[in-house]
Amino acid sequence: MTQNVKGFSKLSKEEKINWITNNYFINPLEAKESLTKYWNSDENLQKLHDEFIENTLTNFYLPYGVAPNFIINGKSYTIPMAIEESSVVAAASKAAKFWGERGGFKTTIINTEKIGQVHFLFNGTAEKLTAFFNHIKEKFFSDTAEITKNMQKRGGGILDIELRDKTHEIANYFQLHATFNTKDSMGANFINTCLEQFAKTLESQANDFDGFSSEEKNVQIIMSILSNYVPNCVVRAEVSCPVDRLSESASIDSVEFAQKFATAVKIAEIEPYRAVTHNKGIMNGIDAVVLATGNDFRAVEAGIHAYASKSGQYASLSHVKIENGIFTFWMDVPLALGTVGGLTSLHPLVKFSMELLQKPSAEELMQIVAAAGLAQNFAALRSLTTTGIQQGHMKMHLMNILNQHQATKEEKQKVLDYFKDTTVSHSLVIDYLEKLRS
Ligand code: MEV
């Protein structure tokens, strides 16, 4: 039976690997080989990756691809995407080309405000706390002046601090609810540092406040942390064209396609089971670019799904209208992204992505990411409402099946030729491969 381990993080990488492979694997040598073959031969590069996290054993690869031909606000982009799902980059590229020929994506920044909160308990009335808060409010700004100095030089900083009474939900529970502009950085460290200072200021000022009883002086800080829910850090992406330009194929009628497409979106607006999958398709595009640009995809995911539920029911992020013969498809998404700080100047491939995107500001990156998400959603809905998703999906998945069965280069070519005009299924590919081999 596997033993627990003490001081694991202090072991060397080799010692960690030995402990893991000897304890958990039937064939430790083979397991070790699985890890070491992903080590980078450039020692400095490997060290950089080793030091991103604790207990690094190896690197975990994802394919890094690009989707060219994105026209966003008249500017051409080749968008980097890091993702494992076979059909995503192909779908983004196809949608980019389609919309590039119809005026491209139009994107607008709606707002860029970030949020952070100090959660605390106060043993007194809301009226008394409000009077105290108004009295010391300026102190929150002056006590964080050193922290905010550089951000202010860049045009950002703390926008406002509010006191929020939450005692109707939890006894004695109040918040400092602060808003920030963090310019080109995602801002998590900046916000959290400001919040922790707010907490200290609150505690000490309450303690010294003559108007408070000893109970009231004893403010209890529960936690200080940014919120990944950023409903006021939102970008809109939109595409539109005359309905009769929607179909590229003689077998698909443009008007019928527009109506089916619009109904598919309406279904996602009212049916949560569909909305989750619909939005997952959007996230295929968003996450891939967020990851390739070194941003925090968990924060983005959490924030976007909360935003999709803001009406009280989880719903589609994208919407469609057909008016006066014009088809318009759009979505608003909250995106807290950074193009400076974090991994952006550390990870060589993130640096590559930033240069590929012509060193965008955070606002420009928000627009690129939103366009990639909308493109992905359009591509998925177009397939779903016309050919069905499996045709394109399985074509792209074909290579995975072939690799799983160690197909040779010649076998791969023969299978690809055979399935050019035939629907791909796992079993049909295996049958055909077996026939080739017999
Ligand atoms: C698959 O990764 C994404 C889709 O399911 C999205 C959708 O259904 O809209 C195809």
Coordinates of C-alpha atoms and ligand atoms in Angstrom, one line a residue:
M1 CA 0.0 0.0 0.0
T2 CA 1.2 3.5 -0.8
Q3 CA 2.6 5.4 2.1
N4 CA 1.9 9.1 2.8
V5 CA 5.0 11.2 2.2
K6 CA 6.5 13.9 4.4
G7 CA 8.4 16.9 3.0
F8 CA 7.7 15.9 -0.6
S9 CA 8.2 19.5 -1.9
K10 CA 11.7 19.5 -0.5
L11 CA 12.8 16.4 -2.5
S12 CA 14.7 16.9 -5.8
K13 CA 12.8 16.4 -9.1
E14 CA 14.4 12.9 -9.5
E15 CA 13.5 11.9 -6.0
K16 CA 9.9 13.0 -6.5
I17 CA 9.7 11.0 -9.7
N18 CA 11.2 8.0 -8.1
W19 CA 8.8 8.1 -5.2
I20 CA 5.8 8.5 -7.5
T21 CA 6.7 5.9 -10.0
N22 CA 7.8 3.3 -7.4
N23 CA 4.7 3.8 -5.3
Y24 CA 2.0 4.0 -8.0
F25 CA 3.1 2.2 -11.1
I26 CA 3.4 -1.4 -12.1
N27 CA 6.3 -0.5 -14.4
P28 CA 8.2 2.3 -12.7
L29 CA 10.8 2.6 -15.5
E30 CA 8.2 3.0 -18.2
A31 CA 6.3 5.6 -16.1
K32 CA 9.5 7.5 -15.5
E33 CA 10.2 7.5 -19.2
S34 CA 6.7 9.0 -19.9
L35 CA 7.7 11.9 -17.7
T36 CA 11.3 12.5 -18.8
K37 CA 10.6 12.4 -22.5
Y38 CA 8.7 15.6 -22.1
W39 CA 11.6 17.4 -20.5
N40 CA 13.0 20.2 -22.5
S41 CA 16.7 19.8 -23.6
D42 CA 17.2 23.5 -23.0
E43 CA 17.9 23.5 -19.3
N44 CA 17.1 27.1 -18.8
L45 CA 13.7 26.7 -20.5
Q46 CA 13.0 23.6 -18.4
K47 CA 14.0 25.4 -15.2
L48 CA 11.6 28.3 -16.1
H49 CA 8.7 25.9 -16.4
D50 CA 9.8 23.9 -13.3
E51 CA 9.6 27.1 -11.3
F52 CA 6.1 28.1 -12.4
I53 CA 4.5 25.8 -9.8
E54 CA 5.5 23.5 -7.0
N55 CA 6.4 19.8 -7.5
T56 CA 6.8 20.1 -11.3
L57 CA 7.6 16.7 -12.7
T58 CA 7.4 17.4 -16.4
N59 CA 5.7 19.5 -19.0
F60 CA 2.1 18.9 -20.2
Y61 CA 1.8 19.7 -23.9
L62 CA -1.2 21.1 -25.7
P63 CA -1.2 21.8 -29.4
Y64 CA -0.6 25.5 -30.2
G65 CA -2.2 26.4 -33.5
V66 CA -3.3 29.6 -35.2
A67 CA -6.5 30.7 -36.9
P68 CA -5.7 33.2 -39.7
N69 CA -7.9 35.7 -41.6
F70 CA -9.7 37.3 -38.6
I71 CA -10.8 40.8 -39.5
I72 CA -11.7 42.7 -36.4
N73 CA -12.7 46.4 -36.7
G74 CA -11.0 46.4 -40.1
K75 CA -7.7 45.0 -38.8
S76 CA -6.4 41.6 -39.8
Y77 CA -5.2 39.1 -37.2
T78 CA -3.8 35.6 -37.0
I79 CA -5.1 34.4 -33.7
P80 CA -3.1 31.9 -31.5
M81 CA -5.0 29.1 -29.9
A82 CA -3.9 26.4 -27.4
I83 CA -6.4 23.6 -27.3
E84 CA -6.6 19.8 -27.5
E85 CA -10.0 19.5 -29.2
S86 CA -9.5 18.5 -32.9
S87 CA -12.1 20.7 -34.7
V88 CA -11.8 24.0 -32.8
V89 CA -9.0 25.8 -34.8
A90 CA -10.4 24.6 -38.1
A91 CA -13.9 25.9 -37.2
A92 CA -12.5 29.2 -36.0
S93 CA -10.5 29.6 -39.3
K94 CA -13.5 28.7 -41.4
A95 CA -15.8 31.2 -39.5
A96 CA -13.0 33.9 -39.7
K97 CA -12.8 33.5 -43.5
F98 CA -16.6 33.5 -43.9
W99 CA -17.0 36.7 -41.9
G100 CA -13.9 38.3 -43.3
E101 CA -15.7 38.2 -46.7
R102 CA -18.7 39.9 -45.1
G103 CA -17.2 42.9 -43.3
G104 CA -15.5 41.1 -40.5
F105 CA -16.1 41.3 -36.7
K106 CA -17.1 44.5 -35.1
T107 CA -16.1 44.7 -31.4
T108 CA -16.6 47.4 -28.8
I109 CA -15.4 47.7 -25.2
I110 CA -18.4 48.4 -23.0
N111 CA -16.5 48.9 -19.7
T112 CA -13.3 47.8 -18.0
E113 CA -14.0 47.9 -14.3
K114 CA -12.7 45.2 -12.0
I115 CA -14.0 44.4 -8.5
G116 CA -12.6 43.4 -5.1
Q117 CA -14.1 43.0 -1.7
V118 CA -13.2 43.0 1.9
H119 CA -15.6 40.8 3.8
F120 CA -15.9 41.6 7.5
L121 CA -18.1 41.4 10.6
F122 CA -19.1 44.4 12.6
N123 CA -20.9 44.3 15.9
G124 CA -23.1 47.4 15.6
T125 CA -25.7 49.1 13.4
A126 CA -25.4 49.9 9.7
E127 CA -26.0 53.6 10.4
K128 CA -23.0 53.8 12.8
L129 CA -20.7 51.9 10.4
T130 CA -21.8 54.1 7.5
A131 CA -21.0 57.3 9.4
F132 CA -17.6 55.9 10.4
F133 CA -16.9 54.7 6.8
N134 CA -17.7 58.1 5.3
H135 CA -15.5 59.7 7.9
I136 CA -12.5 57.5 7.1
K137 CA -13.1 56.8 3.4
E138 CA -10.2 59.1 2.2
K139 CA -7.8 57.1 4.4
F140 CA -8.3 54.0 2.3
F141 CA -7.0 56.0 -0.7
S142 CA -4.1 57.6 1.2
D143 CA -3.0 54.4 2.9
T144 CA -2.8 52.7 -0.6
A145 CA -1.1 55.6 -2.3
E146 CA 2.3 53.8 -2.5
I147 CA 0.6 50.7 -4.0
T148 CA -1.4 52.6 -6.5
K149 CA 1.3 55.1 -7.6
N150 CA 2.5 53.3 -10.7
M151 CA -1.0 52.1 -11.7
Q152 CA -2.1 55.7 -11.5
K153 CA 0.7 56.8 -13.8
R154 CA -0.6 54.3 -16.3
G155 CA -4.1 55.8 -16.0
G156 CA -5.6 53.2 -13.6
G157 CA -6.1 52.8 -9.9
I158 CA -8.9 52.6 -7.4
L159 CA -12.1 53.9 -8.9
D160 CA -14.4 53.8 -5.8
I161 CA -14.9 52.1 -2.5
E162 CA -18.4 51.5 -1.1
L163 CA -19.7 50.0 2.1
R164 CA -22.3 47.3 1.6
D165 CA -24.7 46.1 4.2
K166 CA -25.2 42.3 3.9
T167 CA -26.7 41.8 7.4
H168 CA -30.0 40.6 6.0
E169 CA -28.2 37.5 4.7
I170 CA -25.5 36.9 7.4
A171 CA -25.6 38.6 10.9
N172 CA -23.1 41.4 11.2
Y173 CA -21.8 40.9 7.7
F174 CA -20.6 43.9 5.7
Q175 CA -18.4 44.5 2.7
L176 CA -16.0 47.1 1.4
H177 CA -16.9 46.7 -2.3
A178 CA -14.2 48.4 -4.4
T179 CA -13.8 49.0 -8.1
F180 CA -10.6 49.3 -10.0
N181 CA -9.1 50.1 -13.4
T182 CA -6.0 47.9 -13.9
K183 CA -5.2 49.1 -17.5
D184 CA -3.2 46.4 -19.3
S185 CA -2.7 44.1 -16.4
M186 CA -5.2 41.5 -15.3
G187 CA -4.7 43.2 -11.9
A188 CA -5.3 40.3 -9.5
N189 CA -2.1 41.1 -7.5
F190 CA -2.7 44.8 -7.6
I191 CA -6.3 44.5 -6.4
N192 CA -5.5 41.9 -3.7
T193 CA -2.7 44.1 -2.3
C194 CA -5.0 47.1 -2.2
L195 CA -7.7 45.1 -0.5
E196 CA -5.4 43.7 2.2
Q197 CA -4.3 47.3 2.9
F198 CA -8.0 48.4 3.1
A199 CA -8.6 45.6 5.6
K200 CA -5.7 46.8 7.8
T201 CA -6.9 50.4 7.6
L202 CA -10.4 49.4 8.5
E203 CA -9.2 47.3 11.5
S204 CA -6.9 50.0 12.9
Q205 CA -9.2 53.0 12.2
A206 CA -12.2 51.1 13.9
N207 CA -10.0 50.3 16.8
D208 CA -9.0 53.9 17.2
F209 CA -12.5 55.4 16.6
D210 CA -13.8 57.2 19.6
G211 CA -17.4 56.9 18.5
F212 CA -17.3 53.1 18.7
S213 CA -17.9 50.9 21.8
S214 CA -15.3 48.3 22.6
E215 CA -17.5 45.7 20.7
E216 CA -17.8 47.9 17.7
K217 CA -14.0 48.7 17.7
N218 CA -13.4 45.0 17.2
V219 CA -14.1 44.6 13.5
Q220 CA -13.4 41.0 12.3
I221 CA -11.9 40.7 8.9
I222 CA -13.0 37.5 7.2
M223 CA -11.1 37.8 3.9
S224 CA -9.9 40.3 1.3
I225 CA -10.1 39.1 -2.3
L226 CA -10.8 40.2 -5.8
S227 CA -14.0 39.0 -7.5
N228 CA -13.7 37.0 -10.8
Y229 CA -17.3 38.2 -11.5
V230 CA -16.7 41.2 -13.6
P231 CA -20.1 42.2 -15.1
N232 CA -18.7 45.7 -15.8
C233 CA -15.6 44.5 -17.6
V234 CA -17.4 43.6 -20.8
V235 CA -16.7 43.5 -24.5
R236 CA -19.3 43.1 -27.4
A237 CA -18.5 41.2 -30.5
E238 CA -20.8 41.3 -33.5
V239 CA -21.1 40.1 -37.1
S240 CA -23.8 41.0 -39.6
C241 CA -24.6 40.7 -43.3
P242 CA -27.7 40.6 -45.6
V243 CA -29.6 37.3 -45.1
D244 CA -29.1 36.3 -48.7
R245 CA -25.3 36.3 -48.3
L246 CA -25.5 33.7 -45.5
S247 CA -25.4 30.5 -47.5
E248 CA -22.3 29.4 -49.3
S249 CA -23.9 26.3 -50.7
A250 CA -26.6 25.8 -53.3
S251 CA -28.1 23.0 -51.2
I252 CA -28.7 25.4 -48.3
D253 CA -31.3 28.2 -48.6
S254 CA -30.1 31.4 -46.9
V255 CA -33.5 32.4 -45.5
E256 CA -34.2 29.0 -44.1
F257 CA -30.7 28.8 -42.6
A258 CA -31.1 32.3 -41.0
Q259 CA -34.3 31.2 -39.4
K260 CA -33.0 27.9 -38.2
F261 CA -29.9 29.5 -36.8
A262 CA -32.0 32.2 -35.0
T263 CA -34.2 29.5 -33.5
A264 CA -31.2 27.6 -32.3
V265 CA -30.0 30.7 -30.5
K266 CA -33.5 31.4 -29.1
I267 CA -33.5 27.8 -27.7
A268 CA -30.2 28.5 -25.9
E269 CA -31.7 31.7 -24.5
I270 CA -34.5 29.8 -22.8
E271 CA -33.3 26.2 -22.2
P272 CA -30.4 25.8 -19.7
Y273 CA -29.5 22.3 -20.9
R274 CA -28.8 23.7 -24.4
A275 CA -27.4 27.0 -23.1
V276 CA -24.5 25.3 -21.3
T277 CA -23.4 23.4 -24.4
H278 CA -24.0 26.5 -26.6
N279 CA -21.8 28.5 -24.3
K280 CA -19.3 25.7 -24.1
G281 CA -18.8 26.1 -27.8
I282 CA -18.1 29.8 -27.2
M283 CA -15.6 28.9 -24.5
N284 CA -13.8 26.6 -27.0
G285 CA -12.7 29.8 -28.8
I286 CA -12.3 32.0 -25.7
D287 CA -10.3 29.5 -23.6
A288 CA -7.9 28.6 -26.4
V289 CA -6.9 32.3 -26.9
V290 CA -6.9 33.0 -23.2
L291 CA -4.5 30.1 -22.7
A292 CA -2.3 30.9 -25.6
T293 CA -1.9 34.5 -24.3
G294 CA -1.0 33.3 -20.8
N295 CA -4.2 34.6 -19.2
D296 CA -6.1 32.9 -16.3
F297 CA -8.7 30.7 -18.1
R298 CA -10.3 29.6 -14.8
A299 CA -11.0 33.2 -13.8
V300 CA -12.5 33.9 -17.3
E301 CA -14.6 30.7 -17.2
A302 CA -16.0 31.4 -13.7
G303 CA -16.8 35.0 -14.6
I304 CA -18.4 34.2 -17.9
H305 CA -20.7 31.5 -16.6
A306 CA -21.8 33.8 -13.7
Y307 CA -22.5 36.5 -16.3
A308 CA -24.6 33.9 -18.3
S309 CA -26.7 33.4 -15.2
K310 CA -27.2 37.1 -14.4
S311 CA -31.0 37.0 -15.1
G312 CA -31.4 34.2 -12.5
Q313 CA -31.4 31.5 -15.1
Y314 CA -28.3 30.3 -17.0
A315 CA -28.8 31.4 -20.6
S316 CA -27.0 31.9 -24.0
L317 CA -24.3 34.5 -24.1
S318 CA -25.0 35.2 -27.8
H319 CA -28.1 36.6 -29.5
V320 CA -29.4 37.0 -33.0
K321 CA -31.8 39.3 -34.8
I322 CA -33.0 39.4 -38.4
E323 CA -34.4 42.8 -39.3
N324 CA -34.9 44.4 -42.7
G325 CA -33.2 41.5 -44.4
I326 CA -30.1 41.9 -42.2
F327 CA -28.8 39.0 -40.0
T328 CA -27.0 40.2 -36.9
F329 CA -25.3 37.9 -34.4
W330 CA -23.6 39.2 -31.3
M331 CA -22.6 38.6 -27.7
D332 CA -21.4 40.5 -24.7
V333 CA -18.8 38.8 -22.5
P334 CA -17.0 39.8 -19.4
L335 CA -13.3 39.3 -19.8
A336 CA -10.7 40.3 -17.2
L337 CA -7.4 40.0 -19.3
G338 CA -3.9 41.2 -19.1
T339 CA -1.2 41.9 -21.6
V340 CA 1.4 42.8 -19.1
G341 CA 2.5 41.1 -15.9
G342 CA 1.7 37.5 -15.0
L343 CA 3.1 35.0 -17.6
T344 CA 3.2 37.5 -20.4
S345 CA 6.8 38.4 -20.2
L346 CA 7.9 35.0 -18.8
H347 CA 6.5 32.2 -21.0
P348 CA 8.2 32.2 -24.4
L349 CA 5.1 31.0 -26.2
V350 CA 3.0 33.7 -24.5
K351 CA 5.5 36.3 -25.7
F352 CA 5.3 34.8 -29.2
S353 CA 1.4 35.1 -29.0
M354 CA 1.7 38.7 -28.0
E355 CA 4.0 39.6 -30.9
L356 CA 1.8 37.6 -33.3
L357 CA -1.1 39.8 -32.1
Q358 CA 1.0 42.9 -32.6
K359 CA 1.4 43.6 -28.9
P360 CA -2.3 44.3 -28.1
S361 CA -3.5 46.3 -25.1
A362 CA -5.7 44.5 -22.7
E363 CA -8.7 46.1 -24.3
E364 CA -7.6 45.0 -27.8
L365 CA -7.0 41.5 -26.5
M366 CA -10.6 41.4 -25.0
Q367 CA -11.9 42.2 -28.5
I368 CA -9.8 39.5 -30.1
V369 CA -10.8 36.9 -27.6
A370 CA -14.5 37.8 -27.9
A371 CA -14.3 37.6 -31.7
A372 CA -12.7 34.1 -31.4
G373 CA -15.6 33.1 -29.1
L374 CA -18.3 34.4 -31.4
A375 CA -16.6 32.8 -34.5
Q376 CA -16.6 29.4 -32.7
N377 CA -20.2 29.8 -31.7
F378 CA -21.2 30.7 -35.3
A379 CA -19.2 27.7 -36.7
A380 CA -20.9 25.3 -34.2
L381 CA -24.4 26.6 -34.8
R382 CA -23.9 26.5 -38.6
S383 CA -22.8 22.8 -38.5
L384 CA -25.6 21.9 -36.0
T385 CA -28.3 23.5 -38.0
T386 CA -27.1 22.2 -41.4
T387 CA -24.9 19.1 -41.7
G388 CA -24.9 18.1 -38.0
I389 CA -21.8 18.4 -35.9
Q390 CA -20.3 14.9 -36.4
Q391 CA -19.4 15.4 -40.0
G392 CA -16.8 18.1 -39.4
H393 CA -15.9 16.9 -35.9
M394 CA -15.2 13.3 -36.8
K395 CA -13.2 14.4 -39.9
M396 CA -10.9 16.3 -37.5
H397 CA -11.0 13.4 -35.0
L398 CA -10.0 10.9 -37.7
M399 CA -6.3 11.6 -37.1
N400 CA -6.6 10.9 -33.4
I401 CA -8.2 7.5 -34.2
L402 CA -5.5 6.7 -36.7
N403 CA -2.8 7.7 -34.2
Q404 CA -4.5 5.6 -31.5
H405 CA -4.1 2.6 -33.8
Q406 CA -0.5 3.4 -34.8
A407 CA -1.4 3.9 -38.5
T408 CA 1.5 4.3 -40.8
K409 CA 1.9 7.4 -43.1
E410 CA 0.6 5.3 -46.1
E411 CA -2.3 3.9 -44.1
K412 CA -3.2 7.4 -43.0
Q413 CA -3.3 8.7 -46.5
K414 CA -5.4 5.8 -47.7
V415 CA -7.9 6.3 -44.9
L416 CA -8.1 10.1 -45.4
D417 CA -8.8 9.5 -49.2
Y418 CA -11.4 6.9 -48.4
F419 CA -13.3 9.1 -45.9
K420 CA -13.1 12.3 -48.0
D421 CA -16.8 11.9 -49.0
T422 CA -17.9 9.4 -46.4
T423 CA -19.1 10.1 -42.8
V424 CA -16.5 9.1 -40.3
S425 CA -17.3 6.9 -37.4
H426 CA -14.8 5.2 -35.0
S427 CA -15.9 1.7 -36.0
L428 CA -15.9 2.4 -39.8
V429 CA -12.3 3.7 -39.5
I430 CA -11.2 0.6 -37.6
D431 CA -13.0 -1.7 -40.1
Y432 CA -11.3 0.0 -43.0
L433 CA -7.9 0.0 -41.3
E434 CA -8.3 -3.8 -40.6
K435 CA -9.2 -4.4 -44.2
L436 CA -6.1 -2.5 -45.4
R437 CA -3.9 -4.5 -43.0
S438 CA -5.3 -7.9 -43.9
Ligands
MEV1 C1 -18.2 21.0 -28.9 O1 -16.9 21.2 -28.3 C2 -18.9 22.3 -28.8 C3 -20.4 22.2 -29.4 O2 -21.1 21.2 -28.6 C4 -21.0 23.5 -29.2 C5 -22.5 23.6 -29.5 O3 -23.2 22.6 -29.3 O4 -23.0 24.7 -29.8 C6 -20.4 21.8 -30.8

